[in-house]
């Protein structure tokens, strides 16, 4: 299993660089992983998306629909791409400590 | 400069790729992608992967197969491969595909008609490694040598091959360099099926050696059989999502939409690819809108796998295939519906309507129909009113291989588009002669390592060329354009490929399904159902 080191911490990640054990998430994970997603600073807007996704995941065990993320956070998809350049399914989910989305999505 | 490789290179015990793909060797693209920036090769694999995985075929890697630690381990794996190979040619173990497989082994005359039909071979700049008969010729030589008993005369007649671990490891990857679109089989004068050979290799690796692409197996069919869907949605999650889709669709259309769940005795059980629900909610939303307006008696099912039509086994494993197909039929039997209708998903169509015919017996053999014919009937029977001027923008149609070439469903979707889209235009070639989107056989959901580079530069290249050509006269970004792709997997490939080449931002080329265009033209729906925004 590959490791990822940042902020003086070592994380076990999967082949795609997602946190191996989603239960080990904290705000630190988002801060430590942001550079892998080309993000230099986590603003309030980033946190709004991350926390929404995280809470949805805790309730349903999967990532929320992209449309839902937009509606609930009030950001357009374009704005979300501006916040997370690799998109909501990859970038935002990674920072929220979710596994990489699966299936035909 | 590209080096011409030989079959024997596949057995070379060297830890380096047999070929490098350079941008200048690839098939040239038409404008606007004919500039030198598009000439780059693939991004390099990470040192971690090169050090630990079997990635010595070409510049990419799908399976991430760990390198064996010892010679003994390698020997054991080669032994397993050989016993698996024998099983492939044994009626008891492979009654499903034995006949076409043996035909392909015994009767190919090496005329190479198939090579000209293969989009991957052509797009790669005719790289020998991707020639459809390259992979097959290796399997053929192994077949004559080990399954048919071999001997000197056989080696002279059929050619020799050295079976060792490097060969097996490279075959693992090479079985994932084919979209299984089977355009080669269609072109073959005697029906030899190189696509099937790639698929049967994947099956051997999965069923006999536990070697699979994780997206198809662990995170695909296994997850589906465990929680109900390859997306990870359980029944509660899918109902929550569909409730949201109902609200969203009602808001957008101005018509109150409610999706029926688990209605016993409904005429139709509709099964979507669950990816639609997660990633393209306007598609299941439009389905609900249309079926309700047409007064169809229909339902979704919240049974395990009853709300996700995917059956990735079709791409790599017969046992997994059968397990999932039976779940689908059981969901329909439980609700006592008259038939199952498949949503816009190509492989699910072929899996459940055609291949599953060999698995579903007795009361599980419930009639199955394509949504294409159902929708055609709804659009053409005159019950609903349409205003085609709402779809007055350039529209082209992508033919999903499983639906069109491999099932012959060619016209229904075209009848709909000719009726509802004044600027409908065909790509060339199209229909059963179509080219794969490049995401076929599950590639669209594989994005590990640098594989997306390969998908967009090689396997998707021919389709990309077709799309650019069909919109050649209207590339100007002031004109919105729509690639209608009635298949989730194809849509995933278009989305990622269009983003990669920036075709939405620069040229306003959007992709989407068929039902969205139908809903957009419905007079009772408020204008603007189809939203011109990236998704």
Coordinates of C-alpha atoms in Angstrom, one line a residue:
Chain A
X1 CA 0.0 0.0 0.0
X2 CA 1.6 3.4 -0.9
X3 CA 2.0 6.0 1.7
X4 CA 1.6 9.7 1.5
X5 CA 3.4 12.1 3.7
X6 CA 2.5 15.7 4.5
X7 CA 2.3 18.0 7.5
X8 CA 4.5 15.6 9.4
X9 CA 1.9 12.9 9.1
X10 CA 1.9 9.7 7.2
X11 CA -1.2 8.4 5.5
X12 CA -2.0 5.1 3.8
X13 CA -3.5 5.9 0.4
X14 CA -4.9 3.8 -2.4
X15 CA -3.4 3.6 -5.9
X16 CA -5.3 6.8 -6.9
X17 CA -4.0 8.7 -3.9
X18 CA -7.3 8.6 -1.9
X19 CA -7.2 8.0 1.9
X20 CA -7.2 4.2 2.4
X21 CA -9.4 4.3 5.5
X22 CA -12.1 6.9 5.2
X23 CA -12.7 6.7 9.0
X24 CA -9.3 8.3 9.7
X25 CA -10.4 11.7 8.3
X26 CA -10.1 15.0 10.1
X27 CA -9.8 18.6 8.8
X28 CA -6.0 18.0 8.8
X29 CA -6.5 15.4 6.0
X30 CA -8.0 18.1 3.8
X31 CA -5.1 20.5 4.6
X32 CA -2.4 17.8 4.0
X33 CA -3.9 16.6 0.7
X34 CA -4.8 19.9 -0.9
X35 CA -1.4 20.3 -2.6
X36 CA -2.0 17.0 -4.5
X37 CA -5.1 18.6 -6.0
X38 CA -3.3 21.8 -7.0
X39 CA -5.0 23.9 -4.2
X40 CA -2.8 26.3 -2.3
X41 CA -5.3 27.5 0.3
X42 CA -8.5 26.2 1.7
X43 CA -11.1 28.9 1.9
X44 CA -14.4 29.0 3.6
X45 CA -15.9 28.0 0.3
X46 CA -13.8 24.9 0.0
X47 CA -14.8 23.9 3.5
X48 CA -18.4 24.3 2.8
X49 CA -18.2 21.8 -0.1
X50 CA -15.9 19.4 1.9
X51 CA -18.1 19.4 5.0
X52 CA -21.2 18.9 2.9
X53 CA -19.7 15.9 1.1
X54 CA -18.3 14.5 4.3
X55 CA -21.6 14.7 6.2
X56 CA -23.5 13.1 3.3
X57 CA -21.0 10.3 3.2
X58 CA -21.4 9.6 6.9
X59 CA -25.1 9.4 6.4
X60 CA -25.3 7.3 3.2
X61 CA -21.9 5.7 2.7
X62 CA -21.3 7.3 -0.7
X63 CA -20.6 10.7 -2.3
X64 CA -23.6 12.9 -2.9
X65 CA -24.7 13.5 -6.5
X66 CA -22.9 16.4 -8.1
X67 CA -26.2 18.2 -8.7
X68 CA -27.0 17.9 -5.1
X69 CA -23.6 19.4 -4.1
X70 CA -24.3 22.4 -6.3
X71 CA -27.8 22.9 -5.0
X72 CA -27.0 22.5 -1.3
X73 CA -23.8 24.6 -1.4
X74 CA -25.2 27.2 -3.8
X75 CA -22.1 26.9 -6.1
X76 CA -22.4 26.2 -9.8
X77 CA -20.5 23.3 -11.2
X78 CA -18.0 25.7 -12.8
X79 CA -17.4 27.4 -9.4
X80 CA -16.8 24.0 -7.9
X81 CA -14.3 23.2 -10.6
X82 CA -12.6 26.5 -9.8
X83 CA -12.4 25.5 -6.2
X84 CA -11.3 21.9 -6.9
X85 CA -9.6 21.8 -10.4
X86 CA -10.0 18.0 -10.8
X87 CA -13.7 18.3 -10.1
X88 CA -16.2 17.4 -7.3
X89 CA -15.9 13.6 -7.8
X90 CA -12.2 13.4 -7.6
X91 CA -10.7 16.5 -5.9
X92 CA -13.4 17.3 -3.5
X93 CA -14.1 13.7 -2.5
X94 CA -10.4 13.1 -2.0
X95 CA -10.1 16.1 0.4
X96 CA -13.2 15.0 2.2
X97 CA -11.6 11.6 2.8
X98 CA -14.0 9.6 0.7
X99 CA -13.0 6.6 -1.4
X100 CA -12.8 7.3 -5.2
X101 CA -16.2 7.2 -6.7
X102 CA -17.1 3.8 -8.4
X103 CA -19.4 2.6 -11.1
X104 CA -20.3 4.3 -14.4
X105 CA -20.1 7.8 -13.0
Chain B
X1 CA 11.0 6.5 -34.3
X2 CA 8.8 3.5 -33.7
X3 CA 10.3 0.1 -33.6
X4 CA 8.4 -2.8 -35.2
X5 CA 7.8 -5.4 -32.6
X6 CA 7.6 -9.2 -33.0
X7 CA 5.5 -11.8 -31.3
X8 CA 8.5 -13.2 -29.6
X9 CA 9.2 -9.9 -27.9
X10 CA 6.3 -10.6 -25.7
X11 CA 8.3 -13.3 -23.9
X12 CA 11.4 -11.1 -23.3
X13 CA 12.4 -11.1 -19.7
X14 CA 13.2 -7.4 -19.6
X15 CA 11.6 -4.9 -17.3
X16 CA 10.8 -2.3 -19.9
X17 CA 7.9 -1.6 -22.2
X18 CA 7.9 -3.1 -25.7
X19 CA 6.8 0.1 -27.3
X20 CA 6.6 3.8 -26.6
X21 CA 3.8 5.9 -28.1
X22 CA 5.0 9.1 -29.4
X23 CA 2.5 11.8 -30.4
X24 CA 4.0 12.2 -33.9
X25 CA 3.3 8.5 -34.6
X26 CA -0.4 8.7 -33.8
X27 CA -3.1 9.2 -36.4
X28 CA -3.3 13.0 -37.2
X29 CA -6.4 14.8 -35.9
X30 CA -8.4 17.3 -37.9
X31 CA -8.7 21.0 -36.9
X32 CA -8.7 22.5 -34.3
X33 CA -6.7 19.7 -32.8
X34 CA -4.1 19.6 -35.6
X35 CA -1.6 21.7 -33.7
X36 CA 1.8 20.5 -32.3
X37 CA 0.6 20.9 -28.7
X38 CA -1.6 17.8 -29.2
X39 CA 1.5 15.9 -30.2
X40 CA 2.7 14.9 -26.7
X41 CA 2.9 11.3 -25.7
X42 CA 1.6 9.8 -22.5
X43 CA 2.6 11.1 -19.1
X44 CA 5.2 8.7 -17.5
X45 CA 4.1 6.1 -15.0
X46 CA 5.1 6.8 -11.4
X47 CA 8.4 5.2 -10.2
X48 CA 6.4 3.4 -7.5
X49 CA 4.3 1.6 -10.2
X50 CA 7.3 0.8 -12.4
X51 CA 9.1 -0.7 -9.4
X52 CA 6.3 -2.8 -8.1
X53 CA 3.8 -3.6 -11.0
X54 CA 3.9 -5.6 -14.2
X55 CA 3.8 -2.6 -16.5
X56 CA 6.1 -3.7 -19.3
X57 CA 3.8 -3.8 -22.3
X58 CA 3.5 -0.2 -23.4
X59 CA 3.5 3.2 -21.7
X60 CA 0.5 2.6 -19.5
X61 CA -0.9 0.2 -17.0
X62 CA -4.5 -0.8 -16.1
X63 CA -4.4 -3.8 -13.8
X64 CA -1.4 -2.9 -11.5
X65 CA -0.6 -6.5 -11.2
X66 CA 2.1 -6.9 -8.5
X67 CA 5.4 -8.3 -9.7
X68 CA 6.0 -11.8 -8.3
X69 CA 8.7 -12.0 -5.7
X70 CA 10.2 -15.3 -6.6
X71 CA 10.8 -17.7 -9.6
X72 CA 8.6 -20.2 -7.9
X73 CA 5.7 -17.7 -7.7
X74 CA 6.2 -17.0 -11.4
X75 CA 6.2 -20.7 -12.2
X76 CA 3.0 -21.2 -10.2
X77 CA 1.2 -18.4 -12.0
X78 CA 2.3 -19.7 -15.4
X79 CA 0.9 -23.1 -14.4
X80 CA -2.4 -21.6 -13.5
X81 CA -2.5 -19.7 -16.8
X82 CA -1.9 -22.9 -18.7
X83 CA -4.6 -24.9 -16.9
X84 CA -7.0 -21.9 -17.4
X85 CA -6.1 -21.9 -21.1
X86 CA -7.0 -25.6 -21.4
X87 CA -10.3 -24.9 -19.7
X88 CA -11.2 -22.2 -22.3
X89 CA -11.1 -24.9 -24.9
X90 CA -13.1 -27.4 -23.0
X91 CA -16.9 -27.8 -23.5
X92 CA -17.5 -28.5 -19.9
X93 CA -15.8 -25.4 -18.7
X94 CA -16.6 -23.0 -21.5
X95 CA -19.8 -24.1 -23.1
X96 CA -20.8 -20.5 -23.6
X97 CA -18.0 -19.3 -25.9
X98 CA -16.2 -22.4 -27.0
X99 CA -17.5 -22.5 -30.5
X100 CA -16.6 -18.9 -31.7
X101 CA -13.3 -19.2 -29.9
X102 CA -12.3 -22.4 -31.6
X103 CA -13.4 -21.0 -34.9
X104 CA -11.2 -18.0 -34.4
X105 CA -8.2 -20.2 -33.5
X106 CA -8.6 -22.6 -36.3
X107 CA -9.7 -20.6 -39.3
X108 CA -8.1 -17.2 -39.4
X109 CA -6.4 -16.8 -42.7
X110 CA -4.4 -13.7 -41.5
X111 CA -5.9 -11.6 -44.3
X112 CA -5.8 -8.5 -42.0
X113 CA -9.1 -7.2 -43.0
X114 CA -9.8 -6.8 -39.3
X115 CA -6.7 -4.6 -38.8
X116 CA -8.2 -1.9 -41.0
X117 CA -11.4 -2.1 -39.0
X118 CA -9.8 -1.5 -35.6
X119 CA -9.9 2.0 -34.3
X120 CA -7.1 1.4 -31.8
X121 CA -4.7 0.0 -34.4
X122 CA -5.4 2.9 -36.8
X123 CA -5.3 5.6 -34.1
X124 CA -2.0 4.3 -32.7
X125 CA -0.4 4.9 -36.2
X126 CA -0.8 1.2 -37.0
X127 CA 1.4 0.0 -34.1
X128 CA 1.9 -3.8 -34.4
X129 CA 1.2 -4.3 -30.7
X130 CA -2.4 -3.2 -31.2
X131 CA -3.1 -5.1 -34.3
X132 CA -6.2 -7.2 -33.6
X133 CA -4.4 -10.3 -34.7
X134 CA -1.3 -9.7 -32.6
X135 CA -3.0 -10.7 -29.4
X136 CA -4.9 -13.5 -31.1
X137 CA -1.9 -14.9 -32.8
X138 CA -0.2 -15.4 -29.4
X139 CA -3.2 -17.2 -28.0
X140 CA -3.4 -19.2 -31.2
X141 CA 0.2 -20.4 -31.0
X142 CA -0.4 -21.3 -27.3
X143 CA -3.5 -23.2 -28.3
X144 CA -1.8 -25.3 -30.9
X145 CA 1.3 -25.9 -28.8
X146 CA -0.4 -26.7 -25.4
X147 CA -4.0 -27.5 -26.0
X148 CA -3.7 -29.4 -29.2
X149 CA -0.5 -31.2 -28.2
X150 CA 2.0 -29.3 -30.4
X151 CA 5.0 -31.1 -31.7
X152 CA 7.6 -30.1 -34.2
X153 CA 5.3 -30.2 -37.2
X154 CA 2.7 -28.1 -35.4
X155 CA 5.4 -25.5 -34.4
X156 CA 6.4 -25.4 -38.1
X157 CA 2.9 -25.1 -39.3
X158 CA 1.4 -22.7 -36.7
X159 CA 4.5 -20.9 -35.4
X160 CA 6.2 -21.3 -32.0
X161 CA 5.9 -19.2 -28.9
X162 CA 7.7 -19.2 -25.6
X163 CA 5.4 -19.4 -22.6
X164 CA 6.9 -17.7 -19.6
X165 CA 5.9 -15.2 -16.9
X166 CA 6.8 -12.1 -18.9
X167 CA 4.5 -13.3 -21.7
X168 CA 1.6 -14.0 -19.3
X169 CA 2.1 -10.6 -17.5
X170 CA 2.1 -8.7 -20.8
X171 CA -1.0 -10.6 -22.0
X172 CA -2.8 -9.4 -18.8
X173 CA -2.3 -5.8 -19.9
X174 CA -2.8 -6.5 -23.6
X175 CA -6.2 -8.0 -22.8
X176 CA -7.1 -4.5 -21.6
X177 CA -6.0 -2.7 -24.8
X178 CA -9.1 -3.7 -26.7
X179 CA -12.5 -2.0 -26.3
X180 CA -14.3 -5.3 -27.2
X181 CA -16.3 -3.3 -29.8
X182 CA -15.9 -6.2 -32.2
X183 CA -15.7 -4.1 -35.3
X184 CA -13.0 -6.5 -36.3
X185 CA -15.3 -9.5 -36.0
X186 CA -17.9 -7.7 -38.2
X187 CA -15.3 -7.0 -40.9
X188 CA -13.9 -10.6 -40.8
X189 CA -15.0 -12.5 -43.9
X190 CA -15.3 -15.7 -41.9
X191 CA -16.4 -14.2 -38.6
X192 CA -13.3 -14.8 -36.5
X193 CA -13.6 -12.7 -33.4
X194 CA -10.5 -11.1 -32.0
X195 CA -12.5 -9.1 -29.5
X196 CA -13.8 -12.3 -28.1
X197 CA -10.2 -13.5 -27.7
X198 CA -9.4 -10.4 -25.6
X199 CA -12.5 -10.9 -23.5
X200 CA -11.8 -14.6 -23.0
X201 CA -8.3 -13.8 -21.8
X202 CA -9.7 -11.4 -19.3
X203 CA -12.0 -14.2 -18.2
X204 CA -9.1 -16.6 -17.8
X205 CA -7.2 -14.1 -15.7
X206 CA -10.3 -13.4 -13.5
X207 CA -11.8 -16.8 -13.1
X208 CA -8.6 -18.8 -12.8
X209 CA -6.0 -16.4 -11.4
X210 CA -8.0 -13.8 -9.6
X211 CA -6.5 -11.1 -11.8
X212 CA -8.9 -8.3 -12.7
X213 CA -9.2 -4.6 -13.2
X214 CA -10.4 -3.3 -9.8
X215 CA -12.9 -0.9 -11.3
X216 CA -14.7 -3.9 -12.9
X217 CA -14.4 -6.4 -10.1
X218 CA -13.8 -5.2 -6.5
X219 CA -15.4 -1.8 -7.1
X220 CA -17.7 -3.1 -9.8
X221 CA -19.6 -6.4 -9.7
X222 CA -18.5 -7.3 -6.2
X223 CA -19.7 -4.0 -4.8
X224 CA -22.9 -4.3 -6.7
X225 CA -23.7 -7.7 -5.3
X226 CA -22.8 -6.5 -1.8
X227 CA -24.7 -3.2 -1.5
X228 CA -26.9 -3.2 -4.6
X229 CA -25.0 -0.9 -7.0
X230 CA -21.5 -0.4 -8.4
X231 CA -21.8 3.2 -7.4
X232 CA -22.0 2.1 -3.8
X233 CA -25.6 3.3 -3.4
X234 CA -27.7 1.1 -1.2
X235 CA -31.6 1.2 -1.4
X236 CA -31.8 4.1 1.0
X237 CA -29.3 6.2 -0.9
X238 CA -30.8 5.5 -4.3
X239 CA -34.3 6.5 -3.1
X240 CA -32.9 9.7 -1.5
X241 CA -31.2 10.5 -4.8
X242 CA -34.3 9.8 -7.0
X243 CA -36.4 11.9 -4.6
X244 CA -34.0 14.8 -5.3
X245 CA -34.2 14.1 -9.1
X246 CA -38.0 14.2 -8.9
X247 CA -37.9 17.6 -7.2
X248 CA -35.3 18.8 -9.7
X249 CA -37.2 17.6 -12.7
X250 CA -40.5 19.0 -11.5
X251 CA -38.8 22.4 -11.0
X252 CA -37.2 22.3 -14.4
X253 CA -40.1 21.0 -16.4
X254 CA -43.0 22.7 -14.6
X255 CA -44.7 19.3 -14.4
X256 CA -45.0 17.5 -11.1
X257 CA -42.9 14.3 -11.4
X258 CA -43.0 11.4 -9.1
X259 CA -41.0 8.2 -9.7
X260 CA -42.9 5.0 -8.8
X261 CA -40.9 2.6 -6.6
X262 CA -41.6 -1.2 -6.2
X263 CA -45.1 -1.2 -7.8
X264 CA -46.2 -4.8 -8.0
X265 CA -47.8 -5.7 -11.3
X266 CA -46.6 -2.7 -13.2
X267 CA -46.2 -3.3 -17.0
X268 CA -42.6 -2.3 -17.0
X269 CA -39.6 -2.5 -14.7
X270 CA -37.2 0.2 -15.8
X271 CA -33.6 -0.4 -14.9
X272 CA -31.1 2.4 -15.3
X273 CA -27.4 2.3 -15.1
X274 CA -27.1 3.7 -11.6
X275 CA -24.3 5.9 -12.8
X276 CA -27.1 8.0 -14.5
X277 CA -28.7 8.6 -11.2
X278 CA -25.5 9.8 -9.6
X279 CA -23.8 11.7 -12.5
X280 CA -26.5 12.5 -15.1
X281 CA -29.7 13.0 -13.1
X282 CA -31.4 14.8 -15.9
X283 CA -31.5 11.4 -17.7
X284 CA -33.6 9.4 -15.2
X285 CA -35.5 12.6 -14.6
X286 CA -36.4 12.9 -18.3
X287 CA -37.4 9.2 -18.4
X288 CA -39.8 9.7 -15.6
X289 CA -41.3 12.8 -17.2
X290 CA -41.8 11.0 -20.6
X291 CA -43.1 7.7 -19.2
X292 CA -45.6 9.5 -16.9
X293 CA -46.8 11.8 -19.7
X294 CA -47.3 8.8 -22.0
X295 CA -49.4 7.1 -19.3
X296 CA -47.1 4.0 -19.1
X297 CA -47.4 1.7 -16.2
X298 CA -43.8 1.5 -14.9
X299 CA -41.8 1.2 -11.8
X300 CA -38.2 1.2 -10.4
X301 CA -37.1 -1.6 -8.1
X302 CA -35.2 -1.1 -4.8
X303 CA -34.1 -4.7 -4.7
X304 CA -30.4 -5.5 -4.6
X305 CA -29.0 -4.7 -8.1
X306 CA -32.6 -4.1 -9.2
X307 CA -31.8 -0.4 -9.6
X308 CA -28.5 -0.8 -11.3
X309 CA -28.4 -2.4 -14.7
X310 CA -24.7 -2.6 -15.0
X311 CA -23.3 -6.1 -15.5
X312 CA -19.5 -5.7 -15.8
X313 CA -19.1 -9.5 -15.9
X314 CA -19.9 -9.1 -19.6
X315 CA -16.4 -7.5 -19.9
X316 CA -14.4 -10.0 -17.9
X317 CA -16.1 -12.9 -16.0
X318 CA -18.9 -15.4 -16.8
X319 CA -19.6 -16.3 -13.2
X320 CA -20.0 -12.7 -12.1
X321 CA -22.0 -12.1 -15.2
X322 CA -24.5 -14.8 -14.3
X323 CA -24.8 -13.7 -10.6
X324 CA -25.8 -10.2 -11.6
X325 CA -28.1 -11.2 -14.5
X326 CA -30.0 -13.5 -12.1
X327 CA -30.4 -10.6 -9.6
X328 CA -31.9 -8.4 -12.3
X329 CA -34.4 -11.1 -13.3
X330 CA -35.3 -11.8 -9.7
X331 CA -36.1 -8.2 -9.1
X332 CA -38.5 -8.3 -12.0
X333 CA -40.0 -11.6 -11.0
X334 CA -40.6 -10.3 -7.5
X335 CA -42.6 -7.4 -8.8
X336 CA -44.5 -9.5 -11.3
X337 CA -43.9 -7.0 -14.1
X338 CA -44.6 -7.9 -17.7
X339 CA -41.2 -6.9 -18.9
X340 CA -37.9 -5.3 -18.1
X341 CA -36.9 -2.2 -20.0
X342 CA -33.2 -1.2 -20.1
X343 CA -32.4 2.5 -19.7
X344 CA -29.6 4.2 -21.7
X345 CA -26.8 1.8 -21.1
X346 CA -25.2 -0.2 -23.9
X347 CA -23.5 -3.1 -22.2
X348 CA -26.5 -3.6 -19.9
X349 CA -28.7 -4.0 -23.0
X350 CA -26.5 -6.7 -24.5
X351 CA -25.9 -8.3 -21.1
X352 CA -29.5 -8.7 -20.0
X353 CA -31.4 -9.0 -23.3
X354 CA -29.0 -11.1 -25.3
X355 CA -26.3 -12.9 -23.3
X356 CA -28.5 -13.6 -20.3
X357 CA -30.8 -15.6 -22.5
X358 CA -28.4 -18.5 -21.9
X359 CA -28.6 -18.0 -18.1
X360 CA -32.2 -17.1 -17.4
X361 CA -34.5 -20.2 -17.4
X362 CA -38.1 -20.9 -16.4
X363 CA -39.9 -18.0 -14.7
X364 CA -36.7 -15.9 -14.7
X365 CA -36.9 -15.6 -18.5
X366 CA -38.9 -12.5 -18.3
X367 CA -39.3 -10.5 -21.6
X368 CA -36.7 -7.7 -21.9
X369 CA -36.8 -4.7 -24.2
X370 CA -34.7 -1.7 -25.1
X371 CA -35.8 1.7 -24.1
X372 CA -35.0 2.8 -27.7
X373 CA -38.0 1.0 -29.1
X374 CA -40.3 2.0 -26.3
X375 CA -39.3 5.7 -26.7
X376 CA -39.7 5.5 -30.4
X377 CA -43.2 4.2 -30.0
X378 CA -44.0 7.0 -27.5
X379 CA -42.6 9.7 -29.7
X380 CA -44.2 8.5 -32.9
X381 CA -47.7 7.4 -31.7
X382 CA -48.8 11.1 -31.6
X383 CA -50.0 11.1 -28.0
X384 CA -47.5 13.6 -26.9
X385 CA -47.0 17.0 -28.6
X386 CA -43.6 18.1 -29.6
X387 CA -42.0 21.3 -30.7
X388 CA -38.8 20.4 -32.7
X389 CA -37.8 24.0 -32.9
X390 CA -36.7 23.8 -29.3
X391 CA -34.0 21.3 -30.5
X392 CA -32.8 23.5 -33.3
X393 CA -29.1 23.1 -32.9
X394 CA -26.6 20.7 -34.5
X395 CA -27.1 17.2 -33.0
X396 CA -25.2 14.1 -33.9
X397 CA -25.7 10.5 -32.7
X398 CA -23.1 8.2 -31.3
X399 CA -23.9 4.5 -31.8
X400 CA -23.0 2.6 -28.6
X401 CA -21.3 -0.6 -29.9
X402 CA -23.3 -3.0 -27.6
X403 CA -26.6 -1.5 -28.6
X404 CA -26.0 -1.0 -32.3
X405 CA -23.4 -3.2 -33.9
X406 CA -23.9 -6.0 -31.4
X407 CA -27.7 -6.0 -31.1
X408 CA -28.8 -4.4 -34.3
X409 CA -30.8 -1.6 -32.6
X410 CA -30.1 1.0 -35.3
X411 CA -33.2 2.9 -36.4
X412 CA -35.5 3.6 -33.4
X413 CA -33.2 6.3 -31.9
X414 CA -32.7 7.8 -35.4
X415 CA -36.4 8.0 -36.1
X416 CA -36.7 10.0 -32.8
X417 CA -33.9 12.3 -33.7
X418 CA -35.1 12.9 -37.3
X419 CA -38.5 13.8 -35.8
X420 CA -37.3 16.0 -33.0
X421 CA -34.0 17.5 -34.1
X422 CA -34.1 19.6 -37.3
X423 CA -30.3 19.8 -37.5
X424 CA -29.6 16.1 -36.9
X425 CA -26.6 14.9 -38.8
X426 CA -24.8 11.6 -39.0
X427 CA -21.2 10.9 -38.3
X428 CA -19.4 8.9 -41.0
X429 CA -19.4 5.9 -40.7
X430 CA -22.4 5.2 -38.4
X431 CA -24.9 2.6 -37.5
X432 CA -23.4 -0.9 -37.3
X433 CA -20.2 0.5 -38.9
X434 CA -19.8 3.0 -36.1
X435 CA -16.5 3.5 -34.1
X436 CA -16.3 2.9 -30.4
X437 CA -16.2 6.0 -28.2
X438 CA -12.9 4.6 -26.9
X439 CA -14.3 3.9 -23.4
X440 CA -15.8 0.5 -24.3
X441 CA -15.5 -2.6 -22.2
X442 CA -15.2 -0.5 -19.0
X443 CA -12.3 1.7 -20.0
X444 CA -14.4 4.8 -19.4
X445 CA -14.4 4.1 -15.7
X446 CA -10.7 3.2 -15.5
X447 CA -8.6 6.2 -14.6
X448 CA -5.7 4.8 -12.7
X449 CA -2.1 5.8 -13.5
X450 CA -1.9 7.5 -16.9
X451 CA -4.5 5.4 -18.5
X452 CA -6.8 8.4 -19.3
X453 CA -4.0 9.7 -21.5
X454 CA -4.2 6.4 -23.5
X455 CA -8.0 6.6 -23.6
X456 CA -8.0 10.1 -25.1
X457 CA -5.0 9.9 -27.3
X458 CA -5.4 6.3 -28.6
X459 CA -8.7 4.5 -28.0
X460 CA -10.9 7.6 -28.2
X461 CA -9.0 9.2 -31.1
X462 CA -11.1 7.8 -34.0
X463 CA -14.3 8.9 -32.3
X464 CA -12.8 12.3 -31.6
X465 CA -12.0 12.7 -35.3
X466 CA -15.5 11.8 -36.2
X467 CA -17.0 14.3 -33.8
X468 CA -14.7 17.1 -35.1
X469 CA -15.6 16.2 -38.7
X470 CA -19.3 16.1 -38.2
X471 CA -19.3 19.6 -36.6
X472 CA -16.6 20.9 -39.0
X473 CA -19.0 23.6 -40.3
X474 CA -20.1 24.9 -36.9
X475 CA -17.1 24.7 -34.6
X476 CA -17.7 28.4 -33.7
X477 CA -18.5 28.6 -29.9
X478 CA -21.5 30.7 -30.6
X479 CA -23.3 27.6 -31.8
X480 CA -24.1 25.0 -29.2
X481 CA -23.7 21.4 -30.4
X482 CA -24.9 18.1 -28.9
X483 CA -23.5 14.6 -29.2
X484 CA -26.3 12.3 -28.3
X485 CA -24.9 9.2 -26.7
X486 CA -27.6 6.9 -25.3
X487 CA -25.1 5.0 -23.1
X488 CA -23.6 5.8 -19.7
X489 CA -20.2 4.4 -20.4
X490 CA -19.9 6.3 -23.7
X491 CA -21.1 9.5 -21.9
X492 CA -18.4 9.1 -19.3
X493 CA -15.8 8.8 -22.1
X494 CA -17.1 11.8 -24.0
X495 CA -17.2 13.9 -20.8
X496 CA -13.6 13.1 -19.9
X497 CA -12.4 13.4 -23.5
X498 CA -14.1 16.6 -24.3
X499 CA -12.8 18.1 -21.1
X500 CA -9.3 16.8 -21.9
X501 CA -9.3 18.6 -25.3
X502 CA -11.3 21.6 -23.9
X503 CA -14.0 21.1 -26.5
X504 CA -16.8 22.5 -24.4
X505 CA -15.0 25.6 -23.3
X506 CA -13.6 26.4 -26.7
X507 CA -16.2 25.0 -29.1
X508 CA -19.3 24.4 -27.1
X509 CA -19.6 20.7 -27.9
X510 CA -21.8 19.1 -25.2
X511 CA -22.8 15.5 -24.8
X512 CA -25.9 13.9 -23.3
X513 CA -28.5 11.2 -23.7
X514 CA -31.5 10.8 -25.9
X515 CA -34.4 11.3 -23.4
X516 CA -33.1 14.8 -22.6
X517 CA -33.7 15.8 -26.2
X518 CA -37.2 14.2 -26.1
X519 CA -38.1 16.0 -22.9
X520 CA -36.7 19.3 -24.2
X521 CA -39.0 19.2 -27.2
X522 CA -42.2 18.3 -25.2
X523 CA -44.7 21.1 -25.6
X524 CA -46.1 20.6 -22.1
X525 CA -42.6 21.0 -20.6
X526 CA -41.5 24.6 -20.0
X527 CA -38.8 25.6 -22.5
X528 CA -35.2 25.2 -21.5
X529 CA -35.3 21.7 -20.1
X530 CA -31.9 21.0 -21.7
X531 CA -29.4 23.2 -19.9
X532 CA -26.3 24.3 -21.8
X533 CA -23.9 23.8 -19.0
X534 CA -21.0 21.4 -18.6
X535 CA -21.8 18.3 -16.7

